[in-house]
Amino acid sequence: MTRRLTVALLVLGLLAAACASSTDHATTNALAALGVQPTSTTAAPPGPSTTVPTCASPTASLAPQGALPAPGRMPAGSFMATIQARGYLKVGVDQTTLLFGYLNPADGQIEGFDIDMLRQVAKAIFGDDGQNENTRIRFTAITSAERIPFVQSGQVDIVADTMTINCQRDQLVDFSSVYYDAGQRILVPDTSPITNSSQLGGKKVCAAAGSTSIANVVDTGQTHASSPAIPVSVNNWTDCMVALQNGTVDAISTDDTILAGLAVQDPLTKVVGPKFTDEPYGMAINKSHPDFVRFVNELLAQERGDGTWAAIWTKWLSKVFGSTPPAPPAATYSG
Ligand code: GLU
């Protein structure tokens, strides 16, 4: 694919994102909650790292309570029964991340690993009831910074959006058990001399606002204390790609999962360096629905054991990470 075509596809994606994505207000609120200032594609001044609270084990989730109820027969009084009565599951997703949550311009469908995780949740609530597969699920495209406010406000029931579980977020929303283990790396043009995170000093490095990635770039400990990386924050990951392609930034740094998709979209880029963070993904749910967290965790336990998780991994990720699926991340529970 030529660079011009790649850029054209990205611009299409950005237009779609601009149409479907939500307010700057929510973005600003989320950033404020994270202690990160919203910035545009202009370079942000390097700032001190966000103070991240510690907690015993943020990835320990609520234990399942027995077998799943039969699809279409959610227990009276449960949040799942509320969803069933409504007739559809409201989900928050990314639509700009190839392989995880991506609006495919060929058929207008949002697709990817995260999307299939959510389709499993809808199927567990409603079953295969002969409806079109999109009837029982309603997608809202959101940015990284909108994930927490959309869960907190109830605009969506659940978010699956390459979202890292950490102590700070754990105070604001509940998370499912870990369903994917990612880690932060770097994407550069294939002509770049940068080979690892220690070479980002003084370089403009792009990441999405409200992501752990931008906080890690801001963290001067990841680069040179004397010459820190210059973080550039944008709304969506494809905005970073455009900035890399037009030379506004020197590198993109985020999860290996997201970078793998961007590298497919632009073959004139390369992913470099080892993972320098751990990014365990969880599905985010409002803190007032612990029964739904337990339900999703029992579903994930089934998917780990019956091959569903491995099949979804193979469907989306074998083309970039090799043919053999890893073992699914083990669940840990605290209550
Ligand atoms: N996993 C990271 C996060 O949750 C980066 C991915 C993203 O923002 O979409 O912040």
Short mmCIF file of C-alpha atoms and ligand atoms in Angstrom, two decimals:
data_model
loop_
_atom_site.label_atom_id
_atom_site.label_comp_id
_atom_site.label_asym_id
_atom_site.label_seq_id
_atom_site.Cartn_x
_atom_site.Cartn_y
_atom_site.Cartn_z
CA MET A 1 0.00 0.00 0.00
CA THR A 2 1.37 3.41 -0.84
CA ARG A 3 1.94 5.92 1.93
CA ARG A 4 -0.65 8.21 0.31
CA LEU A 5 -3.28 5.47 0.42
CA THR A 6 -2.34 4.63 3.99
CA VAL A 7 -2.77 8.25 4.98
CA ALA A 8 -6.09 8.41 3.11
CA LEU A 9 -7.37 5.38 5.02
CA LEU A 10 -6.23 6.88 8.29
CA VAL A 11 -7.94 10.16 7.49
CA LEU A 12 -11.15 8.23 6.78
CA GLY A 13 -10.78 6.55 10.15
CA LEU A 14 -10.21 9.89 11.84
CA LEU A 15 -13.30 11.40 10.24
CA ALA A 16 -15.35 8.43 11.42
CA ALA A 17 -13.88 8.78 14.88
CA ALA A 18 -14.69 12.48 14.95
CA CYS A 19 -18.31 11.72 14.01
CA ALA A 20 -18.89 8.94 16.49
CA SER A 21 -16.72 9.97 19.36
CA SER A 22 -17.95 12.00 22.30
CA THR A 23 -17.43 15.29 23.97
CA ASP A 24 -14.25 17.13 24.88
CA HIS A 25 -15.91 17.70 28.23
CA ALA A 26 -15.69 14.01 29.10
CA THR A 27 -12.11 13.94 27.88
CA THR A 28 -11.20 16.88 30.07
CA ASN A 29 -12.85 15.28 33.10
CA ALA A 30 -11.03 12.02 32.58
CA LEU A 31 -7.71 13.75 32.13
CA ALA A 32 -8.30 15.77 35.26
CA ALA A 33 -8.97 12.50 37.11
CA LEU A 34 -5.65 11.21 35.85
CA GLY A 35 -3.78 14.43 36.54
CA VAL A 36 -2.84 14.79 32.85
CA GLN A 37 -3.32 18.05 30.98
CA PRO A 38 -5.13 17.75 27.64
CA THR A 39 -2.88 18.66 24.75
CA SER A 40 -3.20 18.71 21.01
CA THR A 41 -0.81 17.44 18.39
CA THR A 42 1.50 20.28 19.38
CA ALA A 43 4.28 19.22 21.67
CA ALA A 44 3.45 19.35 25.36
CA PRO A 45 6.05 20.56 27.80
CA PRO A 46 7.46 17.68 29.81
CA GLY A 47 5.85 17.59 33.22
CA PRO A 48 6.21 15.60 36.39
CA SER A 49 4.78 12.13 36.36
CA THR A 50 1.28 11.57 37.74
CA THR A 51 1.44 10.31 41.30
CA VAL A 52 0.01 6.82 41.02
CA PRO A 53 -1.57 5.43 44.18
CA THR A 54 -0.47 2.00 45.23
CA CYS A 55 -2.79 -0.86 46.13
CA ALA A 56 -2.26 -4.46 47.07
CA SER A 57 -3.24 -6.14 43.83
CA PRO A 58 -5.23 -4.12 41.27
CA THR A 59 -5.69 -7.12 38.97
CA ALA A 60 -7.45 -9.18 41.68
CA SER A 61 -11.14 -9.03 40.72
CA LEU A 62 -14.41 -10.28 42.18
CA ALA A 63 -14.73 -14.06 42.20
CA PRO A 64 -17.47 -15.72 40.13
CA GLN A 65 -20.37 -17.10 42.13
CA GLY A 66 -21.16 -20.43 40.57
CA ALA A 67 -22.21 -21.35 37.07
CA LEU A 68 -23.58 -18.79 34.64
CA PRO A 69 -27.36 -18.49 34.45
CA ALA A 70 -28.81 -19.82 31.20
CA PRO A 71 -28.76 -17.23 28.38
CA GLY A 72 -32.01 -15.31 28.27
CA ARG A 73 -32.78 -16.19 31.92
CA MET A 74 -30.86 -13.61 33.93
CA PRO A 75 -31.60 -13.66 37.68
CA ALA A 76 -34.31 -11.24 38.81
CA GLY A 77 -32.89 -8.11 40.34
CA SER A 78 -29.45 -8.52 38.76
CA PHE A 79 -27.84 -5.93 36.51
CA MET A 80 -27.78 -8.63 33.81
CA ALA A 81 -31.59 -8.79 34.09
CA THR A 82 -31.70 -5.01 33.55
CA ILE A 83 -29.62 -5.42 30.38
CA GLN A 84 -31.80 -8.31 29.23
CA ALA A 85 -35.00 -6.29 29.77
CA ARG A 86 -33.48 -3.37 27.84
CA GLY A 87 -32.79 -5.72 24.92
CA TYR A 88 -29.19 -4.82 24.21
CA LEU A 89 -25.78 -4.45 25.88
CA LYS A 90 -24.23 -0.96 25.75
CA VAL A 91 -20.50 -1.18 25.12
CA GLY A 92 -17.69 1.37 24.89
CA VAL A 93 -14.99 0.58 22.35
CA ASP A 94 -12.18 2.03 20.32
CA GLN A 95 -12.83 2.12 16.58
CA THR A 96 -9.35 3.19 15.46
CA THR A 97 -7.20 0.29 16.71
CA LEU A 98 -6.71 -2.35 14.05
CA LEU A 99 -6.90 -5.88 15.52
CA PHE A 100 -8.59 -4.82 18.80
CA GLY A 101 -11.36 -2.31 18.04
CA TYR A 102 -11.52 -1.07 14.47
CA LEU A 103 -14.21 0.23 12.16
CA ASN A 104 -13.58 -1.78 9.03
CA PRO A 105 -14.21 0.61 6.13
CA ALA A 106 -14.96 -2.33 3.82
CA ASP A 107 -18.14 -3.39 5.63
CA GLY A 108 -18.78 -0.69 8.24
CA GLN A 109 -18.47 -3.23 11.09
CA ILE A 110 -16.45 -2.66 14.26
CA GLU A 111 -14.20 -5.68 14.74
CA GLY A 112 -11.25 -7.02 16.71
CA PHE A 113 -10.17 -8.93 19.80
CA ASP A 114 -11.89 -6.55 22.24
CA ILE A 115 -15.04 -6.57 20.14
CA ASP A 116 -15.21 -10.37 20.20
CA MET A 117 -14.73 -10.32 23.99
CA LEU A 118 -17.80 -8.09 24.22
CA ARG A 119 -19.82 -10.19 21.76
CA GLN A 120 -19.24 -13.13 24.10
CA VAL A 121 -20.75 -11.11 26.98
CA ALA A 122 -23.81 -10.21 24.88
CA LYS A 123 -24.18 -13.86 23.84
CA ALA A 124 -24.00 -15.03 27.46
CA ILE A 125 -26.84 -12.66 28.40
CA PHE A 126 -29.12 -13.09 25.38
CA GLY A 127 -28.04 -16.39 23.82
CA ASP A 128 -28.33 -17.12 20.13
CA ASP A 129 -31.89 -15.87 19.76
CA GLY A 130 -31.95 -15.67 15.99
CA GLN A 131 -31.41 -11.93 16.04
CA ASN A 132 -28.80 -10.23 13.88
CA GLU A 133 -25.53 -10.32 15.87
CA ASN A 134 -25.59 -6.52 16.18
CA THR A 135 -29.15 -6.34 17.56
CA ARG A 136 -28.07 -7.30 21.07
CA ILE A 137 -25.06 -5.01 21.30
CA ARG A 138 -24.86 -1.24 20.89
CA PHE A 139 -21.41 0.24 20.25
CA THR A 140 -20.26 3.67 21.37
CA ALA A 141 -16.87 4.72 19.99
CA ILE A 142 -14.83 6.44 22.68
CA THR A 143 -11.32 7.75 23.14
CA SER A 144 -8.91 6.45 25.76
CA ALA A 145 -9.72 9.42 27.99
CA GLU A 146 -13.48 8.77 27.76
CA ARG A 147 -13.37 5.17 29.03
CA ILE A 148 -13.75 5.91 32.75
CA PRO A 149 -16.34 8.73 32.53
CA PHE A 150 -18.52 6.67 30.18
CA VAL A 151 -18.53 3.73 32.60
CA GLN A 152 -19.11 5.98 35.62
CA SER A 153 -22.05 7.81 34.01
CA GLY A 154 -23.73 4.60 32.81
CA GLN A 155 -23.58 5.66 29.16
CA VAL A 156 -22.11 2.22 28.61
CA ASP A 157 -22.47 -0.99 30.65
CA ILE A 158 -18.94 -2.17 29.94
CA VAL A 159 -15.76 -1.04 28.20
CA ALA A 160 -13.28 -3.34 26.43
CA ASP A 161 -10.71 -1.00 24.92
CA THR A 162 -7.07 -2.09 25.42
CA MET A 163 -7.55 -0.76 28.95
CA THR A 164 -4.85 -1.33 31.53
CA ILE A 165 -5.90 -2.22 35.06
CA ASN A 166 -4.06 -0.11 37.63
CA CYS A 167 -4.57 1.17 41.18
CA GLN A 168 -5.63 4.64 40.09
CA ARG A 169 -8.33 3.40 37.73
CA ASP A 170 -9.37 0.69 40.18
CA GLN A 171 -10.56 3.44 42.52
CA LEU A 172 -12.90 4.77 39.82
CA VAL A 173 -14.30 1.66 38.12
CA ASP A 174 -14.33 -2.10 38.67
CA PHE A 175 -12.36 -4.36 36.37
CA SER A 176 -12.92 -7.92 35.20
CA SER A 177 -10.11 -10.39 35.68
CA VAL A 178 -7.20 -9.89 33.26
CA TYR A 179 -8.11 -10.99 29.74
CA TYR A 180 -4.91 -9.91 27.94
CA ASP A 181 -1.31 -9.11 28.94
CA ALA A 182 0.27 -6.31 26.88
CA GLY A 183 3.35 -4.15 27.37
CA GLN A 184 4.55 -0.78 26.12
CA ARG A 185 7.00 -0.55 23.21
CA ILE A 186 7.95 2.01 20.52
CA LEU A 187 6.98 2.53 16.86
CA VAL A 188 9.26 4.57 14.59
CA PRO A 189 9.71 5.13 10.85
CA ASP A 190 11.76 2.29 9.40
CA THR A 191 14.62 4.73 8.76
CA SER A 192 14.80 5.87 12.42
CA PRO A 193 17.96 5.17 14.46
CA ILE A 194 15.87 4.79 17.66
CA THR A 195 16.03 1.22 18.97
CA ASN A 196 14.79 1.44 22.58
CA SER A 197 13.18 3.65 25.21
CA SER A 198 16.50 4.97 26.52
CA GLN A 199 16.93 6.82 23.21
CA LEU A 200 13.72 8.85 23.49
CA GLY A 201 15.41 11.74 25.34
CA GLY A 202 14.59 15.03 23.62
CA LYS A 203 12.36 13.26 21.06
CA LYS A 204 8.71 14.04 20.44
CA VAL A 205 6.77 10.92 21.43
CA CYS A 206 3.07 10.55 20.69
CA ALA A 207 0.44 8.73 22.78
CA ALA A 208 -3.28 9.08 23.45
CA ALA A 209 -4.50 11.44 26.16
CA GLY A 210 -5.75 9.59 29.21
CA SER A 211 -3.65 6.50 28.45
CA THR A 212 -1.09 4.87 30.68
CA SER A 213 1.22 5.23 27.69
CA ILE A 214 1.32 9.04 27.81
CA ALA A 215 1.94 8.89 31.56
CA ASN A 216 4.83 6.50 30.93
CA VAL A 217 6.27 8.84 28.29
CA VAL A 218 5.90 11.76 30.68
CA ASP A 219 7.71 9.74 33.31
CA THR A 220 11.24 10.94 32.83
CA GLY A 221 12.47 7.85 34.59
CA GLN A 222 11.72 5.95 31.38
CA THR A 223 14.05 8.16 29.38
CA HIS A 224 16.80 10.64 30.24
CA ALA A 225 16.43 12.65 33.42
CA SER A 226 18.53 15.42 31.84
CA SER A 227 16.78 15.34 28.46
CA PRO A 228 13.29 13.89 28.88
CA ALA A 229 11.08 12.78 26.03
CA ILE A 230 8.62 15.42 24.83
CA PRO A 231 5.11 13.93 25.13
CA VAL A 232 2.59 14.77 22.42
CA SER A 233 -0.95 13.69 23.29
CA VAL A 234 -3.81 13.19 20.85
CA ASN A 235 -7.30 11.70 21.02
CA ASN A 236 -6.88 8.48 19.03
CA TRP A 237 -3.99 6.21 18.12
CA THR A 238 -4.47 6.89 14.42
CA ASP A 239 -3.88 10.60 15.18
CA CYS A 240 -0.42 9.52 16.40
CA MET A 241 0.12 7.65 13.13
CA VAL A 242 -0.67 10.73 11.05
CA ALA A 243 1.70 12.76 13.25
CA LEU A 244 4.45 10.18 12.72
CA GLN A 245 3.85 10.10 8.98
CA ASN A 246 3.99 13.86 8.58
CA GLY A 247 7.06 14.19 10.79
CA THR A 248 5.37 16.04 13.67
CA VAL A 249 6.64 13.38 16.08
CA ASP A 250 9.67 11.08 16.16
CA ALA A 251 7.98 8.04 17.68
CA ILE A 252 4.75 6.56 19.02
CA SER A 253 4.88 4.69 22.28
CA THR A 254 2.09 2.51 23.57
CA ASP A 255 1.09 -1.14 24.00
CA ASP A 256 2.64 -3.71 21.68
CA THR A 257 -0.92 -4.68 20.66
CA ILE A 258 -1.79 -1.23 19.34
CA LEU A 259 1.61 -0.75 17.71
CA ALA A 260 1.27 -4.09 15.91
CA GLY A 261 -1.92 -2.84 14.25
CA LEU A 262 -0.36 0.50 13.31
CA ALA A 263 2.66 -1.27 11.79
CA VAL A 264 0.29 -3.32 9.61
CA GLN A 265 -1.36 -0.08 8.46
CA ASP A 266 1.98 1.52 7.55
CA PRO A 267 4.67 -0.94 6.42
CA LEU A 268 7.20 1.91 6.39
CA THR A 269 7.30 1.76 10.21
CA LYS A 270 8.82 -0.71 12.68
CA VAL A 271 8.21 -1.68 16.32
CA VAL A 272 11.45 -1.49 18.32
CA GLY A 273 12.82 -2.21 21.79
CA PRO A 274 11.62 -4.61 24.47
CA LYS A 275 8.41 -4.13 26.44
CA PHE A 276 9.23 -1.66 29.20
CA THR A 277 5.91 -1.79 31.12
CA ASP A 278 3.22 -4.36 32.00
CA GLU A 279 -0.27 -3.49 30.74
CA PRO A 280 -2.80 -6.08 31.97
CA TYR A 281 -6.15 -5.49 30.23
CA GLY A 282 -9.47 -5.68 32.01
CA MET A 283 -13.04 -4.89 31.02
CA ALA A 284 -14.28 -1.86 32.99
CA ILE A 285 -17.69 -1.93 34.73
CA ASN A 286 -19.45 0.59 36.98
CA LYS A 287 -18.69 0.04 40.67
CA SER A 288 -22.40 -0.30 41.43
CA HIS A 289 -22.67 -3.58 39.46
CA PRO A 290 -20.48 -6.17 41.24
CA ASP A 291 -22.88 -8.95 40.11
CA PHE A 292 -22.04 -8.09 36.50
CA VAL A 293 -18.29 -8.20 37.26
CA ARG A 294 -18.70 -11.69 38.75
CA PHE A 295 -20.79 -12.76 35.74
CA VAL A 296 -18.13 -11.55 33.27
CA ASN A 297 -15.41 -13.26 35.32
CA GLU A 298 -17.23 -16.61 35.22
CA LEU A 299 -17.61 -16.17 31.45
CA LEU A 300 -13.88 -15.39 31.10
CA ALA A 301 -13.06 -18.47 33.21
CA GLN A 302 -15.09 -20.58 30.76
CA GLU A 303 -13.43 -18.95 27.75
CA ARG A 304 -9.96 -19.67 29.14
CA GLY A 305 -10.85 -23.31 29.64
CA ASP A 306 -12.94 -24.20 26.58
CA GLY A 307 -10.68 -22.77 23.87
CA THR A 308 -12.80 -19.69 23.11
CA TRP A 309 -10.08 -17.27 24.29
CA ALA A 310 -7.46 -19.09 22.20
CA ALA A 311 -9.72 -19.06 19.13
CA ILE A 312 -10.29 -15.31 19.43
CA TRP A 313 -6.54 -14.76 19.90
CA THR A 314 -5.79 -16.82 16.80
CA LYS A 315 -8.46 -15.05 14.73
CA TRP A 316 -7.03 -11.57 15.39
CA LEU A 317 -3.44 -11.87 16.56
CA SER A 318 -1.80 -14.89 14.90
CA LYS A 319 -1.06 -12.73 11.84
CA VAL A 320 1.15 -10.42 13.94
CA PHE A 321 2.27 -12.46 16.97
CA GLY A 322 2.78 -15.98 15.52
CA SER A 323 0.60 -19.00 15.00
CA THR A 324 0.50 -20.45 18.53
CA PRO A 325 -1.70 -18.69 21.08
CA PRO A 326 -0.09 -18.11 24.48
CA ALA A 327 -1.76 -19.43 27.62
CA PRO A 328 -4.59 -17.04 28.57
CA PRO A 329 -3.75 -14.80 31.53
CA ALA A 330 -4.69 -16.49 34.80
CA ALA A 331 -7.42 -14.88 36.88
CA THR A 332 -6.84 -13.73 40.44
CA TYR A 333 -9.66 -12.86 42.82
CA SER A 334 -9.87 -10.91 46.05
CA GLY A 335 -13.47 -11.14 47.14
N1 GLU B 1 -3.33 0.15 27.75
C1 GLU B 1 -3.11 1.56 27.79
C2 GLU B 1 -4.18 2.27 28.61
O1 GLU B 1 -5.09 1.68 29.05
C3 GLU B 1 -3.02 2.21 26.44
C4 GLU B 1 -4.13 1.84 25.51
C5 GLU B 1 -5.17 2.88 25.24
O2 GLU B 1 -5.15 3.97 25.84
O3 GLU B 1 -6.04 2.60 24.39
O4 GLU B 1 -4.12 3.44 28.84
#
